């Protein structure tokens, strides 16, 4: 794992966008794996700047998102569909038909998850996967548990994640208790992985991911098995590393 230490959130966002922009310039029809949450917002703003000021085109890019709350329609204010639309897709020249986000209303999530993984394979896999990390060490919505799960599937969110994400909703009670998340097989199948972490709240998760045992109680620790992972993090997020 390559660790790039940066000053703060702005520098993290600029650096991450630079890496993603370089990927798209080198391969205009790249398949980008995208993340939600507060961490990548600045990166998306920088990518919009690349589009507006530097002529970077996303016209041939395909995107595949990591997850969606189960039960939320795409139009719901807190759906990841809406997040992606408002934070990135509405502001660049990506074709709507080339964007993919798990369907939070899928009536048969088991079959749907299988289809989502097949779709990623049919696209030739993910060229660059952007990730954040939950303060409990989760990636996408792969929560700490007894085993790593390969497949895209319906999961129960743990209490810690519900509390962390309550800040986006009116109250904790409004946070969905389930989500459809990309599984570890598709994430680890990405050719390159870029993971971002900012702030002291991520320090323990970052330490466990980088230095801990590869264990399902720290889902992000599985990234130690991937040969091309870059972590961009600020000092508070790296503060517990030995
Ligand atoms: C969310 C998402 C993850 C994200 C993580 C961290 O629940 N499912 O993809 O990386 O939790 O979120 P944030 O960036 O807001 O700290």
PDB file of C-alpha atoms and ligand atoms in Angstrom:
ATOM      1  CA  UNK A   1       0.000   0.000   0.000  1.00  0.00           C
ATOM      2  CA  UNK A   2       1.311   3.415  -0.950  1.00  0.00           C
ATOM      3  CA  UNK A   3       0.511   6.079   1.647  1.00  0.00           C
ATOM      4  CA  UNK A   4       0.409   9.709   0.559  1.00  0.00           C
ATOM      5  CA  UNK A   5       0.394  12.029   3.555  1.00  0.00           C
ATOM      6  CA  UNK A   6      -1.229  15.372   2.893  1.00  0.00           C
ATOM      7  CA  UNK A   7      -2.003  18.460   4.992  1.00  0.00           C
ATOM      8  CA  UNK A   8      -5.749  18.567   4.996  1.00  0.00           C
ATOM      9  CA  UNK A   9      -9.039  17.721   3.312  1.00  0.00           C
ATOM     10  CA  UNK A  10      -8.497  20.192   0.438  1.00  0.00           C
ATOM     11  CA  UNK A  11      -5.111  18.781  -0.442  1.00  0.00           C
ATOM     12  CA  UNK A  12      -6.511  15.238  -0.202  1.00  0.00           C
ATOM     13  CA  UNK A  13      -9.293  16.181  -2.610  1.00  0.00           C
ATOM     14  CA  UNK A  14      -6.909  17.829  -5.082  1.00  0.00           C
ATOM     15  CA  UNK A  15      -4.508  14.880  -5.014  1.00  0.00           C
ATOM     16  CA  UNK A  16      -7.299  12.312  -5.424  1.00  0.00           C
ATOM     17  CA  UNK A  17      -8.864  14.234  -8.315  1.00  0.00           C
ATOM     18  CA  UNK A  18      -5.458  14.527  -9.960  1.00  0.00           C
ATOM     19  CA  UNK A  19      -5.076  10.727  -9.877  1.00  0.00           C
ATOM     20  CA  UNK A  20      -8.596  10.151 -11.216  1.00  0.00           C
ATOM     21  CA  UNK A  21      -8.175  12.801 -13.930  1.00  0.00           C
ATOM     22  CA  UNK A  22      -4.889  11.201 -15.021  1.00  0.00           C
ATOM     23  CA  UNK A  23      -6.669   7.837 -15.227  1.00  0.00           C
ATOM     24  CA  UNK A  24      -9.411   9.304 -17.444  1.00  0.00           C
ATOM     25  CA  UNK A  25      -6.893  11.143 -19.646  1.00  0.00           C
ATOM     26  CA  UNK A  26      -4.872   7.965 -20.128  1.00  0.00           C
ATOM     27  CA  UNK A  27      -7.979   5.862 -20.770  1.00  0.00           C
ATOM     28  CA  UNK A  28     -11.020   7.967 -21.752  1.00  0.00           C
ATOM     29  CA  UNK A  29     -13.342   4.942 -21.551  1.00  0.00           C
ATOM     30  CA  UNK A  30     -12.261   4.077 -17.999  1.00  0.00           C
ATOM     31  CA  UNK A  31     -14.598   2.291 -15.632  1.00  0.00           C
ATOM     32  CA  UNK A  32     -14.539   4.270 -12.389  1.00  0.00           C
ATOM     33  CA  UNK A  33     -15.798   2.802  -9.142  1.00  0.00           C
ATOM     34  CA  UNK A  34     -17.287   5.654  -7.129  1.00  0.00           C
ATOM     35  CA  UNK A  35     -18.034   6.214  -3.463  1.00  0.00           C
ATOM     36  CA  UNK A  36     -20.393   8.379  -1.446  1.00  0.00           C
ATOM     37  CA  UNK A  37     -20.188   9.931   2.018  1.00  0.00           C
ATOM     38  CA  UNK A  38     -18.578  13.226   2.952  1.00  0.00           C
ATOM     39  CA  UNK A  39     -15.029  12.115   2.146  1.00  0.00           C
ATOM     40  CA  UNK A  40     -15.175  12.195  -1.684  1.00  0.00           C
ATOM     41  CA  UNK A  41     -17.248  15.407  -2.002  1.00  0.00           C
ATOM     42  CA  UNK A  42     -14.160  17.621  -2.389  1.00  0.00           C
ATOM     43  CA  UNK A  43     -12.686  15.186  -4.913  1.00  0.00           C
ATOM     44  CA  UNK A  44     -15.862  15.427  -6.997  1.00  0.00           C
ATOM     45  CA  UNK A  45     -15.725  19.229  -6.812  1.00  0.00           C
ATOM     46  CA  UNK A  46     -12.160  19.105  -8.128  1.00  0.00           C
ATOM     47  CA  UNK A  47     -13.186  16.744 -10.930  1.00  0.00           C
ATOM     48  CA  UNK A  48     -15.917  19.202 -11.925  1.00  0.00           C
ATOM     49  CA  UNK A  49     -13.222  21.889 -12.030  1.00  0.00           C
ATOM     50  CA  UNK A  50     -11.108  19.652 -14.324  1.00  0.00           C
ATOM     51  CA  UNK A  51     -14.157  19.315 -16.579  1.00  0.00           C
ATOM     52  CA  UNK A  52     -15.013  23.020 -16.601  1.00  0.00           C
ATOM     53  CA  UNK A  53     -11.544  24.510 -16.748  1.00  0.00           C
ATOM     54  CA  UNK A  54      -9.257  21.878 -18.238  1.00  0.00           C
ATOM     55  CA  UNK A  55     -11.604  20.252 -20.733  1.00  0.00           C
ATOM     56  CA  UNK A  56     -11.468  16.825 -19.096  1.00  0.00           C
ATOM     57  CA  UNK A  57     -14.257  14.790 -20.666  1.00  0.00           C
ATOM     58  CA  UNK A  58     -16.223  11.997 -19.007  1.00  0.00           C
ATOM     59  CA  UNK A  59     -18.193  11.307 -22.144  1.00  0.00           C
ATOM     60  CA  UNK A  60     -16.802   7.795 -22.549  1.00  0.00           C
ATOM     61  CA  UNK A  61     -16.428   7.014 -18.845  1.00  0.00           C
ATOM     62  CA  UNK A  62     -18.611   4.405 -17.148  1.00  0.00           C
ATOM     63  CA  UNK A  63     -19.178   4.562 -13.405  1.00  0.00           C
ATOM     64  CA  UNK A  64     -20.170   1.893 -10.931  1.00  0.00           C
ATOM     65  CA  UNK A  65     -21.150   2.962  -7.427  1.00  0.00           C
ATOM     66  CA  UNK A  66     -20.458   0.997  -4.293  1.00  0.00           C
ATOM     67  CA  UNK A  67     -23.760   1.040  -2.514  1.00  0.00           C
ATOM     68  CA  UNK A  68     -27.275   2.346  -1.904  1.00  0.00           C
ATOM     69  CA  UNK A  69     -29.584   2.412   1.090  1.00  0.00           C
ATOM     70  CA  UNK A  70     -32.209  -0.297   0.830  1.00  0.00           C
ATOM     71  CA  UNK A  71     -35.731   1.036   0.573  1.00  0.00           C
ATOM     72  CA  UNK A  72     -34.778   4.490  -0.683  1.00  0.00           C
ATOM     73  CA  UNK A  73     -36.039   5.527  -4.106  1.00  0.00           C
ATOM     74  CA  UNK A  74     -33.524   7.283  -6.383  1.00  0.00           C
ATOM     75  CA  UNK A  75     -35.411  10.532  -5.817  1.00  0.00           C
ATOM     76  CA  UNK A  76     -35.116  10.340  -2.003  1.00  0.00           C
ATOM     77  CA  UNK A  77     -33.106  13.258  -0.632  1.00  0.00           C
ATOM     78  CA  UNK A  78     -30.607  10.973   1.095  1.00  0.00           C
ATOM     79  CA  UNK A  79     -30.334   8.301  -1.577  1.00  0.00           C
ATOM     80  CA  UNK A  80     -26.893   7.752  -3.030  1.00  0.00           C
ATOM     81  CA  UNK A  81     -28.500   8.139  -6.475  1.00  0.00           C
ATOM     82  CA  UNK A  82     -29.441  11.679  -5.579  1.00  0.00           C
ATOM     83  CA  UNK A  83     -26.048  12.289  -3.959  1.00  0.00           C
ATOM     84  CA  UNK A  84     -24.165  11.242  -7.090  1.00  0.00           C
ATOM     85  CA  UNK A  85     -26.467  13.224  -9.344  1.00  0.00           C
ATOM     86  CA  UNK A  86     -26.171  16.410  -7.351  1.00  0.00           C
ATOM     87  CA  UNK A  87     -22.549  16.112  -6.323  1.00  0.00           C
ATOM     88  CA  UNK A  88     -21.044  15.008  -9.621  1.00  0.00           C
ATOM     89  CA  UNK A  89     -23.107  13.695 -12.538  1.00  0.00           C
ATOM     90  CA  UNK A  90     -25.213  16.841 -13.096  1.00  0.00           C
ATOM     91  CA  UNK A  91     -22.044  18.886 -13.505  1.00  0.00           C
ATOM     92  CA  UNK A  92     -19.997  16.848 -15.992  1.00  0.00           C
ATOM     93  CA  UNK A  93     -20.584  15.385 -19.443  1.00  0.00           C
ATOM     94  CA  UNK A  94     -21.050  11.775 -18.327  1.00  0.00           C
ATOM     95  CA  UNK A  95     -23.856   9.921 -20.137  1.00  0.00           C
ATOM     96  CA  UNK A  96     -26.645   8.924 -17.719  1.00  0.00           C
ATOM     97  CA  UNK A  97     -26.788   5.456 -19.294  1.00  0.00           C
ATOM     98  CA  UNK A  98     -23.143   4.956 -18.343  1.00  0.00           C
ATOM     99  CA  UNK A  99     -23.723   5.494 -14.627  1.00  0.00           C
ATOM    100  CA  UNK A 100     -24.597   2.538 -12.407  1.00  0.00           C
ATOM    101  CA  UNK A 101     -25.724   2.627  -8.801  1.00  0.00           C
ATOM    102  CA  UNK A 102     -27.272  -0.296  -6.913  1.00  0.00           C
ATOM    103  CA  UNK A 103     -31.068  -0.167  -6.942  1.00  0.00           C
ATOM    104  CA  UNK A 104     -32.299   0.451  -3.408  1.00  0.00           C
ATOM    105  CA  UNK A 105     -35.742  -0.773  -4.440  1.00  0.00           C
ATOM    106  CA  UNK A 106     -34.631  -4.106  -5.914  1.00  0.00           C
ATOM    107  CA  UNK A 107     -37.377  -6.603  -5.076  1.00  0.00           C
ATOM    108  CA  UNK A 108     -35.026  -9.578  -5.157  1.00  0.00           C
ATOM    109  CA  UNK A 109     -31.753  -8.223  -3.763  1.00  0.00           C
ATOM    110  CA  UNK A 110     -30.018 -11.619  -3.955  1.00  0.00           C
ATOM    111  CA  UNK A 111     -30.456 -11.964  -7.723  1.00  0.00           C
ATOM    112  CA  UNK A 112     -29.942  -8.253  -8.152  1.00  0.00           C
ATOM    113  CA  UNK A 113     -26.554  -8.427  -6.411  1.00  0.00           C
ATOM    114  CA  UNK A 114     -25.463 -11.248  -8.692  1.00  0.00           C
ATOM    115  CA  UNK A 115     -26.508  -9.199 -11.731  1.00  0.00           C
ATOM    116  CA  UNK A 116     -24.617  -6.165 -10.456  1.00  0.00           C
ATOM    117  CA  UNK A 117     -21.412  -8.198 -10.135  1.00  0.00           C
ATOM    118  CA  UNK A 118     -21.981  -9.635 -13.627  1.00  0.00           C
ATOM    119  CA  UNK A 119     -22.425  -6.128 -14.987  1.00  0.00           C
ATOM    120  CA  UNK A 120     -19.027  -5.131 -13.543  1.00  0.00           C
ATOM    121  CA  UNK A 121     -17.408  -8.178 -15.173  1.00  0.00           C
ATOM    122  CA  UNK A 122     -19.112  -7.368 -18.491  1.00  0.00           C
ATOM    123  CA  UNK A 123     -17.637  -3.856 -18.337  1.00  0.00           C
ATOM    124  CA  UNK A 124     -14.189  -5.421 -18.130  1.00  0.00           C
ATOM    125  CA  UNK A 125     -13.868  -4.730 -14.402  1.00  0.00           C
ATOM    126  CA  UNK A 126     -13.195  -1.490 -12.567  1.00  0.00           C
ATOM    127  CA  UNK A 127     -10.089   0.435 -13.633  1.00  0.00           C
ATOM    128  CA  UNK A 128      -9.931   2.673 -10.584  1.00  0.00           C
ATOM    129  CA  UNK A 129     -12.012   2.248  -7.439  1.00  0.00           C
ATOM    130  CA  UNK A 130     -12.410   5.235  -5.133  1.00  0.00           C
ATOM    131  CA  UNK A 131     -13.119   4.353  -1.490  1.00  0.00           C
ATOM    132  CA  UNK A 132     -13.729   6.054   1.808  1.00  0.00           C
ATOM    133  CA  UNK A 133     -13.502   4.206   5.100  1.00  0.00           C
ATOM    134  CA  UNK A 134     -16.096   4.009   7.855  1.00  0.00           C
ATOM    135  CA  UNK A 135     -14.887   4.823  11.363  1.00  0.00           C
ATOM    136  CA  UNK A 136     -15.579   1.153  12.175  1.00  0.00           C
ATOM    137  CA  UNK A 137     -13.336   0.033   9.287  1.00  0.00           C
ATOM    138  CA  UNK A 138     -16.089  -0.669   6.773  1.00  0.00           C
ATOM    139  CA  UNK A 139     -15.644  -0.174   3.039  1.00  0.00           C
ATOM    140  CA  UNK A 140     -18.745   0.434   0.938  1.00  0.00           C
ATOM    141  CA  UNK A 141     -21.308  -1.040   3.370  1.00  0.00           C
ATOM    142  CA  UNK A 142     -19.306  -4.187   4.106  1.00  0.00           C
ATOM    143  CA  UNK A 143     -19.649  -4.067   7.865  1.00  0.00           C
ATOM    144  CA  UNK A 144     -17.409  -5.764  10.464  1.00  0.00           C
ATOM    145  CA  UNK A 145     -18.497  -9.373  10.874  1.00  0.00           C
ATOM    146  CA  UNK A 146     -17.461 -12.986  11.073  1.00  0.00           C
ATOM    147  CA  UNK A 147     -16.397 -13.304   7.451  1.00  0.00           C
ATOM    148  CA  UNK A 148     -15.646 -11.319   4.323  1.00  0.00           C
ATOM    149  CA  UNK A 149     -18.454 -11.478   1.762  1.00  0.00           C
ATOM    150  CA  UNK A 150     -17.587 -11.692  -1.894  1.00  0.00           C
ATOM    151  CA  UNK A 151     -20.879 -10.878  -3.509  1.00  0.00           C
ATOM    152  CA  UNK A 152     -22.898  -7.697  -3.956  1.00  0.00           C
ATOM    153  CA  UNK A 153     -25.834  -8.205  -1.598  1.00  0.00           C
ATOM    154  CA  UNK A 154     -28.305  -6.858   0.936  1.00  0.00           C
ATOM    155  CA  UNK A 155     -26.709  -6.140   4.320  1.00  0.00           C
ATOM    156  CA  UNK A 156     -27.810  -4.955   7.740  1.00  0.00           C
ATOM    157  CA  UNK A 157     -26.091  -1.756   8.806  1.00  0.00           C
ATOM    158  CA  UNK A 158     -24.596  -1.879  12.250  1.00  0.00           C
ATOM    159  CA  UNK A 159     -25.537   0.548  14.994  1.00  0.00           C
ATOM    160  CA  UNK A 160     -22.226   2.393  14.703  1.00  0.00           C
ATOM    161  CA  UNK A 161     -22.791   3.121  11.000  1.00  0.00           C
ATOM    162  CA  UNK A 162     -26.402   4.173  11.577  1.00  0.00           C
ATOM    163  CA  UNK A 163     -25.194   6.642  14.225  1.00  0.00           C
ATOM    164  CA  UNK A 164     -22.341   7.916  11.998  1.00  0.00           C
ATOM    165  CA  UNK A 165     -24.692   8.490   9.081  1.00  0.00           C
ATOM    166  CA  UNK A 166     -27.510  10.025  11.150  1.00  0.00           C
ATOM    167  CA  UNK A 167     -25.917  13.430  10.476  1.00  0.00           C
ATOM    168  CA  UNK A 168     -27.191  13.254   6.901  1.00  0.00           C
ATOM    169  CA  UNK A 169     -30.757  12.438   7.970  1.00  0.00           C
ATOM    170  CA  UNK A 170     -33.204  14.310  10.193  1.00  0.00           C
ATOM    171  CA  UNK A 171     -32.575  11.842  13.022  1.00  0.00           C
ATOM    172  CA  UNK A 172     -31.104   8.420  13.740  1.00  0.00           C
ATOM    173  CA  UNK A 173     -34.566   6.889  13.337  1.00  0.00           C
ATOM    174  CA  UNK A 174     -34.700   7.937   9.693  1.00  0.00           C
ATOM    175  CA  UNK A 175     -31.497   6.134   8.680  1.00  0.00           C
ATOM    176  CA  UNK A 176     -32.345   2.941   6.769  1.00  0.00           C
ATOM    177  CA  UNK A 177     -31.221  -0.214   8.539  1.00  0.00           C
ATOM    178  CA  UNK A 178     -30.205  -2.023   5.374  1.00  0.00           C
ATOM    179  CA  UNK A 179     -28.260  -1.338   2.193  1.00  0.00           C
ATOM    180  CA  UNK A 180     -27.188  -3.026  -0.995  1.00  0.00           C
ATOM    181  CA  UNK A 181     -23.409  -3.040  -1.090  1.00  0.00           C
ATOM    182  CA  UNK A 182     -20.804  -4.126  -3.582  1.00  0.00           C
ATOM    183  CA  UNK A 183     -19.001  -7.170  -2.214  1.00  0.00           C
ATOM    184  CA  UNK A 184     -15.289  -7.702  -1.737  1.00  0.00           C
ATOM    185  CA  UNK A 185     -14.824  -9.620  -4.988  1.00  0.00           C
ATOM    186  CA  UNK A 186     -15.750  -6.669  -7.200  1.00  0.00           C
ATOM    187  CA  UNK A 187     -13.854  -4.208  -4.992  1.00  0.00           C
ATOM    188  CA  UNK A 188     -10.688  -6.322  -4.945  1.00  0.00           C
ATOM    189  CA  UNK A 189     -11.141  -6.989  -8.666  1.00  0.00           C
ATOM    190  CA  UNK A 190     -10.478  -3.298  -9.388  1.00  0.00           C
ATOM    191  CA  UNK A 191      -7.162  -2.751 -11.112  1.00  0.00           C
ATOM    192  CA  UNK A 192      -6.307   0.184  -8.859  1.00  0.00           C
ATOM    193  CA  UNK A 193      -7.785   1.295  -5.540  1.00  0.00           C
ATOM    194  CA  UNK A 194      -7.660   4.812  -4.152  1.00  0.00           C
ATOM    195  CA  UNK A 195      -8.785   5.148  -0.545  1.00  0.00           C
ATOM    196  CA  UNK A 196      -9.199   8.470   1.224  1.00  0.00           C
ATOM    197  CA  UNK A 197      -9.247   9.262   4.928  1.00  0.00           C
ATOM    198  CA  UNK A 198      -9.417  12.599   6.681  1.00  0.00           C
ATOM    199  CA  UNK A 199      -9.708  13.463  10.349  1.00  0.00           C
ATOM    200  CA  UNK A 200      -8.990  11.873  13.704  1.00  0.00           C
ATOM    201  CA  UNK A 201     -12.273   9.959  13.617  1.00  0.00           C
ATOM    202  CA  UNK A 202     -10.720   7.667  11.019  1.00  0.00           C
ATOM    203  CA  UNK A 203      -7.374   7.128  12.819  1.00  0.00           C
ATOM    204  CA  UNK A 204      -8.233   3.802  14.465  1.00  0.00           C
ATOM    205  CA  UNK A 205      -9.786   2.387  11.294  1.00  0.00           C
ATOM    206  CA  UNK A 206      -6.763   3.493   9.239  1.00  0.00           C
ATOM    207  CA  UNK A 207      -4.336   1.935  11.708  1.00  0.00           C
ATOM    208  CA  UNK A 208      -6.246  -1.348  11.735  1.00  0.00           C
ATOM    209  CA  UNK A 209      -6.516  -1.340   7.940  1.00  0.00           C
ATOM    210  CA  UNK A 210      -2.810  -0.705   7.351  1.00  0.00           C
ATOM    211  CA  UNK A 211      -1.109  -2.424  10.274  1.00  0.00           C
ATOM    212  CA  UNK A 212      -3.654  -4.823  11.693  1.00  0.00           C
ATOM    213  CA  UNK A 213      -4.372  -8.425  10.884  1.00  0.00           C
ATOM    214  CA  UNK A 214      -6.417  -9.130   7.793  1.00  0.00           C
ATOM    215  CA  UNK A 215      -9.643  -9.866   9.589  1.00  0.00           C
ATOM    216  CA  UNK A 216     -13.355  -9.492   8.783  1.00  0.00           C
ATOM    217  CA  UNK A 217     -13.868  -7.413  11.919  1.00  0.00           C
ATOM    218  CA  UNK A 218     -11.926  -4.726  10.011  1.00  0.00           C
ATOM    219  CA  UNK A 219     -13.321  -5.065   6.481  1.00  0.00           C
ATOM    220  CA  UNK A 220     -10.819  -2.560   5.012  1.00  0.00           C
ATOM    221  CA  UNK A 221      -7.915  -4.762   6.151  1.00  0.00           C
ATOM    222  CA  UNK A 222      -8.619  -6.992   3.152  1.00  0.00           C
ATOM    223  CA  UNK A 223      -7.107  -4.232   1.011  1.00  0.00           C
ATOM    224  CA  UNK A 224      -3.693  -5.442   2.233  1.00  0.00           C
ATOM    225  CA  UNK A 225      -4.146  -8.283  -0.248  1.00  0.00           C
ATOM    226  CA  UNK A 226      -4.464  -5.945  -3.253  1.00  0.00           C
ATOM    227  CA  UNK A 227      -1.307  -5.048  -5.144  1.00  0.00           C
ATOM    228  CA  UNK A 228      -2.210  -1.487  -6.157  1.00  0.00           C
ATOM    229  CA  UNK A 229      -3.743   0.477  -3.295  1.00  0.00           C
ATOM    230  CA  UNK A 230      -3.009   4.149  -2.630  1.00  0.00           C
ATOM    231  CA  UNK A 231      -4.150   5.691   0.635  1.00  0.00           C
ATOM    232  CA  UNK A 232      -4.332   9.488   0.741  1.00  0.00           C
ATOM    233  CA  UNK A 233      -4.729  10.664   4.298  1.00  0.00           C
ATOM    234  CA  UNK A 234      -4.041  13.635   6.540  1.00  0.00           C
ATOM    235  CA  UNK A 235      -1.999  13.656   9.737  1.00  0.00           C
ATOM    236  CA  UNK A 236      -4.983  13.185  12.114  1.00  0.00           C
ATOM    237  CA  UNK A 237      -6.105  10.107  10.153  1.00  0.00           C
ATOM    238  CA  UNK A 238      -2.540   8.727  10.162  1.00  0.00           C
ATOM    239  CA  UNK A 239      -1.816   9.659  13.774  1.00  0.00           C
ATOM    240  CA  UNK A 240      -2.070   6.144  15.238  1.00  0.00           C
ATOM    241  CA  UNK A 241       0.237   4.474  12.690  1.00  0.00           C
ATOM    242  CA  UNK A 242       3.461   3.242  14.272  1.00  0.00           C
TER     243      UNK A 242
HETATM  244  C1  LIG B   1     -20.598   5.415   4.320  1.00  0.00           C
HETATM  245  C2  LIG B   1     -20.425   4.746   2.942  1.00  0.00           C
HETATM  246  C3  LIG B   1     -18.990   4.434   2.653  1.00  0.00           C
HETATM  247  C4  LIG B   1     -18.143   5.587   3.143  1.00  0.00           C
HETATM  248  C5  LIG B   1     -18.170   5.612   4.629  1.00  0.00           C
HETATM  249  C6  LIG B   1     -17.501   6.816   5.243  1.00  0.00           C
HETATM  250  O1  LIG B   1     -21.568   4.892   5.104  1.00  0.00           O
HETATM  251  N1  LIG B   1     -21.207   3.600   2.701  1.00  0.00           N
HETATM  252  O2  LIG B   1     -18.804   4.188   1.285  1.00  0.00           O
HETATM  253  O3  LIG B   1     -16.813   5.433   2.726  1.00  0.00           O
HETATM  254  O4  LIG B   1     -19.459   5.389   5.145  1.00  0.00           O
HETATM  255  O5  LIG B   1     -18.308   7.956   5.162  1.00  0.00           O
HETATM  256  P1  LIG B   1     -17.747   9.411   5.296  1.00  0.00           P
HETATM  257  O6  LIG B   1     -16.917   9.674   4.086  1.00  0.00           O
HETATM  258  O7  LIG B   1     -18.954  10.294   5.321  1.00  0.00           O
HETATM  259  O8  LIG B   1     -16.949   9.466   6.548  1.00  0.00           O
END
